[in-house]
Coordinates of N, CA and C in Angstrom, one line a residue:
M6 N -83.7 -95.9 72.9 CA -82.7 -95.4 71.9 C -82.3 -94.0 72.4
K7 N -81.0 -93.8 72.2 CA -80.4 -92.5 72.6 C -80.9 -91.4 71.6
K8 N -80.6 -90.2 71.9 CA -81.0 -89.0 71.1 C -80.5 -89.2 69.7
T9 N -81.5 -89.3 68.7 CA -81.2 -89.6 67.3 C -81.8 -88.5 66.5
V10 N -81.1 -88.0 65.5 CA -81.7 -87.0 64.6 C -81.4 -87.4 63.2
V11 N -82.4 -87.4 62.3 CA -82.2 -87.7 60.9 C -82.1 -86.3 60.2
V12 N -81.0 -86.2 59.5 CA -80.7 -84.9 58.8 C -80.6 -85.2 57.3
Y13 N -81.4 -84.4 56.5 CA -81.4 -84.7 55.0 C -81.1 -83.4 54.3
G14 N -80.6 -83.6 53.1 CA -80.5 -82.5 52.1 C -81.3 -82.9 50.9
S15 N -82.2 -82.1 50.4 CA -83.1 -82.6 49.3 C -83.4 -81.4 48.4
S16 N -83.2 -81.6 47.1 CA -83.5 -80.6 46.1 C -84.9 -80.7 45.5
T17 N -85.3 -82.0 45.3 CA -86.6 -82.3 44.7 C -87.7 -82.8 45.6
G18 N -87.3 -83.1 46.9 CA -88.2 -83.6 47.8 C -88.1 -85.1 48.0
T19 N -87.5 -85.9 47.2 CA -87.3 -87.3 47.3 C -86.6 -87.7 48.6
C20 N -85.4 -87.1 48.8 CA -84.6 -87.4 49.9 C -85.3 -87.0 51.2
E21 N -86.1 -85.9 51.2 CA -86.9 -85.5 52.3 C -87.9 -86.5 52.7
A22 N -88.6 -87.0 51.7 CA -89.7 -88.0 51.9 C -89.1 -89.3 52.5
I23 N -87.9 -89.7 52.0 CA -87.2 -90.9 52.6 C -86.8 -90.6 54.0
A24 N -86.3 -89.4 54.3 CA -85.8 -89.1 55.6 C -87.0 -89.1 56.6
E25 N -88.2 -88.7 56.1 CA -89.4 -88.7 57.0 C -89.8 -90.2 57.3
K26 N -89.7 -91.1 56.3 CA -90.0 -92.5 56.5 C -89.0 -93.1 57.5
I27 N -87.7 -92.8 57.3 CA -86.7 -93.3 58.3 C -86.9 -92.8 59.7
G28 N -87.2 -91.5 59.8 CA -87.4 -90.9 61.1 C -88.6 -91.5 61.8
A29 N -89.7 -91.7 61.0 CA -90.9 -92.3 61.6 C -90.6 -93.7 62.1
R30 N -89.9 -94.5 61.3 CA -89.6 -95.9 61.8 C -88.6 -95.9 63.0
L31 N -87.8 -94.9 63.1 CA -86.8 -94.8 64.2 C -87.4 -94.0 65.4
G32 N -88.5 -93.3 65.2 CA -89.1 -92.4 66.2 C -88.1 -91.3 66.5
A33 N -87.5 -90.8 65.5 CA -86.4 -89.8 65.6 C -86.9 -88.4 65.0
E34 N -86.3 -87.4 65.5 CA -86.5 -86.0 64.9 C -85.9 -86.0 63.5
V35 N -86.6 -85.3 62.6 CA -86.1 -85.2 61.2 C -85.9 -83.7 60.9
M36 N -84.7 -83.3 60.4 CA -84.5 -81.9 60.0 C -83.7 -81.7 58.7
N37 N -84.0 -80.6 58.1 CA -83.3 -80.2 56.9 C -81.9 -79.8 57.3
V38 N -80.9 -80.2 56.5 CA -79.5 -79.9 56.8 C -79.3 -78.4 56.9
Q39 N -80.1 -77.6 56.3 CA -80.0 -76.1 56.4 C -80.2 -75.6 57.8
D40 N -80.9 -76.5 58.6 CA -81.2 -76.1 60.0 C -80.2 -76.7 61.0
L41 N -79.2 -77.4 60.5 CA -78.2 -78.1 61.3 C -77.2 -77.1 62.0
T42 N -77.0 -77.3 63.3 CA -76.1 -76.4 64.0 C -75.2 -77.3 64.9
Q43 N -74.1 -76.8 65.3 CA -73.2 -77.5 66.2 C -73.9 -77.9 67.5
T44 N -74.8 -77.1 68.0 CA -75.6 -77.4 69.2 C -76.5 -78.6 68.9
V45 N -77.1 -78.7 67.8 CA -77.9 -79.9 67.5 C -77.0 -81.2 67.4
V46 N -75.9 -81.0 66.7 CA -75.0 -82.2 66.6 C -74.5 -82.6 68.0
E47 N -74.0 -81.7 68.8 CA -73.4 -82.1 70.1 C -74.5 -82.6 71.1
A48 N -75.8 -82.2 70.9 CA -76.8 -82.7 71.7 C -77.3 -84.1 71.3
S49 N -76.9 -84.6 70.2 CA -77.3 -85.8 69.6 C -76.3 -86.9 69.8
D50 N -76.8 -88.1 70.1 CA -75.9 -89.3 70.2 C -75.7 -89.9 68.9
N51 N -76.7 -89.9 68.1 CA -76.7 -90.6 66.8 C -77.2 -89.6 65.7
L52 N -76.5 -89.7 64.6 CA -76.9 -88.9 63.4 C -77.1 -89.8 62.2
V53 N -78.3 -89.7 61.6 CA -78.6 -90.4 60.4 C -78.7 -89.4 59.3
L54 N -77.7 -89.5 58.4 CA -77.5 -88.4 57.4 C -77.8 -88.9 56.0
G55 N -78.7 -88.1 55.3 CA -79.1 -88.5 54.0 C -78.9 -87.4 53.0
T56 N -78.5 -87.8 51.8 CA -78.3 -86.8 50.7 C -78.7 -87.4 49.4
S57 N -79.1 -86.6 48.5 CA -79.3 -87.0 47.1 C -77.9 -86.8 46.5
T58 N -77.8 -87.4 45.3 CA -76.5 -87.2 44.5 C -76.7 -86.5 43.3
W59 N -75.8 -85.5 43.0 CA -76.0 -84.6 41.8 C -74.7 -84.6 41.0
G60 N -74.8 -84.2 39.8 CA -73.7 -84.0 38.9 C -72.9 -85.3 38.8
A61 N -71.6 -85.2 39.0 CA -70.7 -86.3 38.9 C -70.5 -87.0 40.2
G62 N -71.6 -87.3 40.9 CA -71.5 -88.0 42.2 C -71.3 -87.1 43.4
E63 N -71.8 -85.9 43.3 CA -71.6 -84.9 44.3 C -72.8 -84.8 45.3
L64 N -72.5 -84.2 46.4 CA -73.5 -83.9 47.4 C -74.6 -83.0 47.0
Q65 N -75.7 -83.1 47.6 CA -76.8 -82.1 47.4 C -76.3 -80.8 47.9
D66 N -76.6 -79.7 47.2 CA -75.9 -78.4 47.5 C -75.9 -78.0 49.0
D67 N -77.0 -78.2 49.7 CA -77.1 -77.7 51.1 C -76.1 -78.4 52.0
W68 N -75.7 -79.6 51.6 CA -74.8 -80.4 52.4 C -73.4 -79.8 52.5
Y69 N -72.9 -79.0 51.6 CA -71.6 -78.5 51.7 C -71.4 -77.6 53.0
D70 N -72.4 -76.8 53.3 CA -72.4 -76.1 54.6 C -72.6 -77.0 55.8
G71 N -73.5 -78.0 55.6 CA -73.8 -79.0 56.6 C -72.6 -79.8 57.0
L72 N -71.8 -80.2 56.0 CA -70.6 -80.9 56.2 C -69.6 -80.1 57.0
N73 N -69.5 -78.8 56.8 CA -68.6 -78.0 57.5 C -69.1 -77.9 59.0
V74 N -70.4 -77.8 59.2 CA -70.9 -77.8 60.6 C -70.5 -79.1 61.3
L75 N -70.6 -80.2 60.6 CA -70.3 -81.5 61.2 C -68.8 -81.6 61.5
K76 N -68.0 -81.1 60.6 CA -66.5 -81.2 60.8 C -66.1 -80.3 61.9
G77 N -66.9 -79.2 62.2 CA -66.5 -78.3 63.3 C -67.0 -78.8 64.7
A78 N -67.8 -79.9 64.7 CA -68.4 -80.4 65.9 C -67.5 -81.6 66.4
N79 N -67.7 -81.9 67.7 CA -67.0 -83.1 68.2 C -67.9 -84.3 67.9
L80 N -67.4 -85.1 67.0 CA -68.2 -86.3 66.7 C -67.6 -87.6 67.3
Q81 N -66.6 -87.4 68.1 CA -65.9 -88.6 68.8 C -66.9 -89.4 69.5
G82 N -67.0 -90.7 69.1 CA -67.9 -91.6 69.8 C -69.4 -91.6 69.4
K83 N -69.8 -90.6 68.5 CA -71.1 -90.6 68.1 C -71.3 -91.6 67.0
T84 N -72.6 -92.1 66.9 CA -72.9 -93.1 65.9 C -73.5 -92.4 64.7
I85 N -73.0 -92.7 63.5 CA -73.5 -92.1 62.2 C -73.9 -93.2 61.3
A86 N -75.1 -93.1 60.7 CA -75.6 -93.9 59.7 C -75.9 -93.1 58.5
L87 N -75.6 -93.5 57.3 CA -75.8 -92.7 56.0 C -76.8 -93.4 55.1
F88 N -77.6 -92.6 54.4 CA -78.4 -93.1 53.4 C -78.4 -92.1 52.2
G89 N -78.6 -92.6 51.0 CA -78.6 -91.7 49.9 C -79.5 -92.1 48.8
C90 N -79.9 -91.1 48.0 CA -80.7 -91.3 46.8 C -79.9 -91.1 45.6
G91 N -80.2 -91.9 44.6 CA -79.4 -91.8 43.3 C -80.2 -92.5 42.2
D92 N -79.7 -92.4 41.0 CA -80.3 -92.9 39.8 C -79.3 -93.9 39.2
S93 N -79.6 -95.2 39.4 CA -78.6 -96.2 39.0 C -78.6 -96.5 37.5
Q94 N -79.6 -96.0 36.8 CA -79.6 -96.2 35.4 C -78.9 -95.0 34.6
S95 N -79.4 -93.8 34.9 CA -78.8 -92.7 34.2 C -77.5 -92.3 34.7
Y96 N -77.2 -92.6 35.9 CA -75.9 -92.2 36.5 C -75.3 -93.4 37.2
S97 N -75.2 -94.5 36.4 CA -74.7 -95.8 37.0 C -73.2 -95.7 37.4
D98 N -72.5 -94.7 36.9 CA -71.0 -94.7 37.2 C -70.8 -93.8 38.4
T99 N -71.8 -93.1 38.9 CA -71.7 -92.3 40.2 C -72.8 -92.5 41.1
F100 N -73.4 -93.7 41.1 CA -74.6 -94.0 41.9 C -74.4 -93.7 43.4
V101 N -75.2 -93.0 44.0 CA -75.2 -92.5 45.4 C -73.8 -92.0 45.8
G102 N -73.1 -91.4 44.9 CA -71.8 -90.9 45.3 C -71.9 -89.8 46.4
G103 N -73.0 -89.2 46.6 CA -73.2 -88.2 47.7 C -72.9 -88.8 49.1
I104 N -73.3 -90.1 49.3 CA -73.0 -90.6 50.6 C -71.6 -91.0 50.7
G105 N -70.9 -91.3 49.6 CA -69.5 -91.5 49.6 C -68.8 -90.2 50.0
E106 N -69.3 -89.1 49.5 CA -68.7 -87.8 49.9 C -68.9 -87.5 51.4
L107 N -70.1 -87.8 51.9 CA -70.3 -87.6 53.4 C -69.3 -88.5 54.2
Y108 N -69.2 -89.7 53.8 CA -68.3 -90.7 54.5 C -66.9 -90.2 54.4
D109 N -66.4 -89.8 53.2 CA -65.0 -89.4 53.1 C -64.8 -88.1 54.0
G110 N -65.8 -87.2 54.0 CA -65.6 -86.0 54.8 C -65.6 -86.2 56.3
L111 N -66.2 -87.4 56.8 CA -66.3 -87.6 58.2 C -65.6 -88.8 58.8
K112 N -65.0 -89.6 57.9 CA -64.4 -90.9 58.4 C -63.3 -90.7 59.4
A113 N -62.6 -89.6 59.4 CA -61.6 -89.4 60.4 C -62.0 -88.6 61.6
S114 N -63.3 -88.5 61.8 CA -63.9 -87.7 62.9 C -63.9 -88.3 64.2
G115 N -63.7 -89.7 64.3 CA -63.9 -90.4 65.5 C -65.3 -90.9 65.7
A116 N -66.2 -90.7 64.7 CA -67.5 -91.2 64.8 C -67.5 -92.7 64.5
I117 N -68.5 -93.4 64.9 CA -68.7 -94.9 64.6 C -69.7 -95.0 63.5
F118 N -69.4 -95.5 62.4 CA -70.3 -95.7 61.3 C -71.0 -97.0 61.3
V119 N -72.3 -97.0 61.1 CA -73.1 -98.3 61.1 C -73.9 -98.2 59.9
G120 N -74.4 -99.4 59.5 CA -75.4 -99.5 58.4 C -74.9 -99.7 57.0
S121 N -73.7 -100.3 56.9 CA -73.2 -100.6 55.5 C -74.1 -101.7 54.9
V122 N -74.2 -101.6 53.6 CA -75.1 -102.5 52.9 C -74.4 -103.2 51.8
P123 N -74.6 -104.5 51.6 CA -73.9 -105.2 50.5 C -74.4 -104.7 49.1
T124 N -73.5 -104.8 48.1 CA -73.9 -104.3 46.8 C -74.8 -105.2 46.0
G125 N -74.9 -106.4 46.5 CA -75.8 -107.4 45.8 C -77.2 -106.9 45.7
G126 N -77.9 -107.0 44.6 CA -79.3 -106.6 44.4 C -79.4 -105.2 43.8
Y127 N -78.2 -104.5 43.6 CA -78.2 -103.2 43.0 C -77.5 -103.3 41.7
T128 N -78.0 -102.6 40.7 CA -77.4 -102.5 39.4 C -76.8 -101.1 39.2
F129 N -75.5 -101.1 39.1 CA -74.8 -99.9 38.9 C -73.4 -100.2 38.4
D130 N -72.6 -99.3 37.8 CA -71.3 -99.6 37.3 C -70.2 -99.2 38.3
D131 N -70.4 -98.1 39.0 CA -69.4 -97.6 40.0 C -70.0 -96.7 41.0
S132 N -69.4 -96.6 42.1 CA -69.9 -95.7 43.2 C -68.8 -95.4 44.2
S133 N -68.6 -94.1 44.5 CA -67.6 -93.8 45.5 C -68.1 -94.1 46.9
A134 N -69.4 -94.6 47.0 CA -70.0 -95.0 48.2 C -69.7 -96.4 48.6
V135 N -69.0 -97.1 47.7 CA -68.6 -98.5 48.0 C -67.2 -98.5 48.6
V136 N -67.1 -99.1 49.8 CA -65.8 -99.2 50.5 C -65.7 -100.6 51.0
N137 N -64.6 -101.3 50.7 CA -64.4 -102.7 51.1 C -65.6 -103.6 50.6
G138 N -66.1 -103.3 49.4 CA -67.1 -104.2 48.8 C -68.5 -104.0 49.2
Q139 N -68.8 -102.9 50.1 CA -70.1 -102.6 50.5 C -70.4 -101.1 50.4
F140 N -71.7 -100.8 50.3 CA -72.0 -99.4 50.4 C -71.8 -98.9 51.8
V141 N -71.4 -97.7 52.0 CA -71.1 -97.2 53.4 C -72.4 -96.8 54.1
G142 N -73.5 -96.9 53.4 CA -74.8 -96.6 53.9 C -75.9 -97.2 53.0
L143 N -77.1 -96.8 53.2 CA -78.3 -97.3 52.5 C -78.4 -96.6 51.2
P144 N -78.2 -97.3 50.0 CA -78.5 -96.7 48.7 C -79.9 -96.9 48.3
L145 N -80.5 -95.9 47.8 CA -81.9 -96.0 47.3 C -82.0 -95.3 45.9
D146 N -82.7 -96.0 45.0 CA -83.0 -95.5 43.7 C -84.5 -95.4 43.6
D147 N -85.1 -94.3 44.0 CA -86.5 -94.1 44.0 C -87.0 -93.7 42.7
V148 N -86.1 -93.6 41.7 CA -86.5 -93.3 40.3 C -86.8 -94.6 39.6
N149 N -85.9 -95.5 39.6 CA -86.0 -96.7 38.9 C -86.5 -98.0 39.7
E150 N -86.3 -97.9 41.0 CA -86.6 -99.1 41.8 C -87.4 -98.6 43.0
D151 N -88.4 -97.8 42.8 CA -89.2 -97.3 43.9 C -90.0 -98.4 44.6
D152 N -90.3 -99.5 43.9 CA -91.0 -100.7 44.4 C -90.1 -101.4 45.5
K153 N -88.8 -101.1 45.6 CA -87.9 -101.7 46.6 C -87.6 -100.8 47.7
T154 N -88.0 -99.5 47.6 CA -87.6 -98.5 48.6 C -88.0 -98.9 50.0
D155 N -89.3 -99.1 50.2 CA -89.8 -99.4 51.6 C -89.2 -100.6 52.2
A156 N -89.0 -101.7 51.5 CA -88.4 -102.9 52.0 C -87.0 -102.7 52.4
R157 N -86.3 -101.9 51.5 CA -84.9 -101.6 51.8 C -84.7 -100.7 53.1
I158 N -85.7 -99.8 53.2 CA -85.6 -98.9 54.4 C -85.9 -99.8 55.7
D159 N -86.9 -100.6 55.6 CA -87.3 -101.5 56.7 C -86.1 -102.3 57.2
A160 N -85.5 -103.0 56.2 CA -84.3 -103.9 56.5 C -83.2 -103.1 57.1
W161 N -82.9 -101.9 56.6 CA -81.8 -101.1 57.1 C -82.1 -100.5 58.5
V162 N -83.3 -100.1 58.7 CA -83.6 -99.6 60.0 C -83.5 -100.7 61.1
E163 N -83.9 -101.9 60.7 CA -83.7 -103.1 61.6 C -82.3 -103.3 61.8
L164 N -81.4 -103.2 60.8 CA -80.0 -103.4 60.9 C -79.3 -102.3 61.9
I165 N -79.7 -101.1 61.7 CA -79.0 -100.0 62.5 C -79.6 -99.8 63.9
S166 N -80.9 -100.1 64.1 CA -81.5 -99.8 65.4 C -80.8 -100.3 66.6
P167 N -80.2 -101.5 66.6 CA -79.5 -101.9 67.8 C -78.3 -101.1 68.2
S168 N -77.7 -100.4 67.2 CA -76.6 -99.5 67.4 C -76.9 -98.1 67.8
L169 N -78.2 -97.8 67.8 CA -78.6 -96.4 68.1 C -79.1 -96.2 69.5

């Protein structure tokens, strides 16, 4: 596998724990988005980016600066996979909207996005992370469906690994 880094933004620790699981399964470095620099981005072939979702489907606070770092770097030809945490019951109309924000902010960057996930098996009303009928990355609800988290991570890592 080429140089891969898992970058997360986490306010409560949930997204950090999930990033650690994904990083361990990929054998990849894991870092907080607060530590992300253009040097790290440009030295990496693959970026696995994770955020929790807050408010009305917004990014985790630390990601706003992180997104600017990514937009300032050359992402042409790099592979990006997205994962996000959300609450599909209490926020069913903005479920994992944070990964939709990451996708929208980077889709014109020249990066290659991998790891879209079908919406089947998820209960939610709406999400900006759904494009062409699929989530743009791995959605996880560790609040209401924590019993499905590990299996979903395993299936997703198997899906994206050949592209990394």
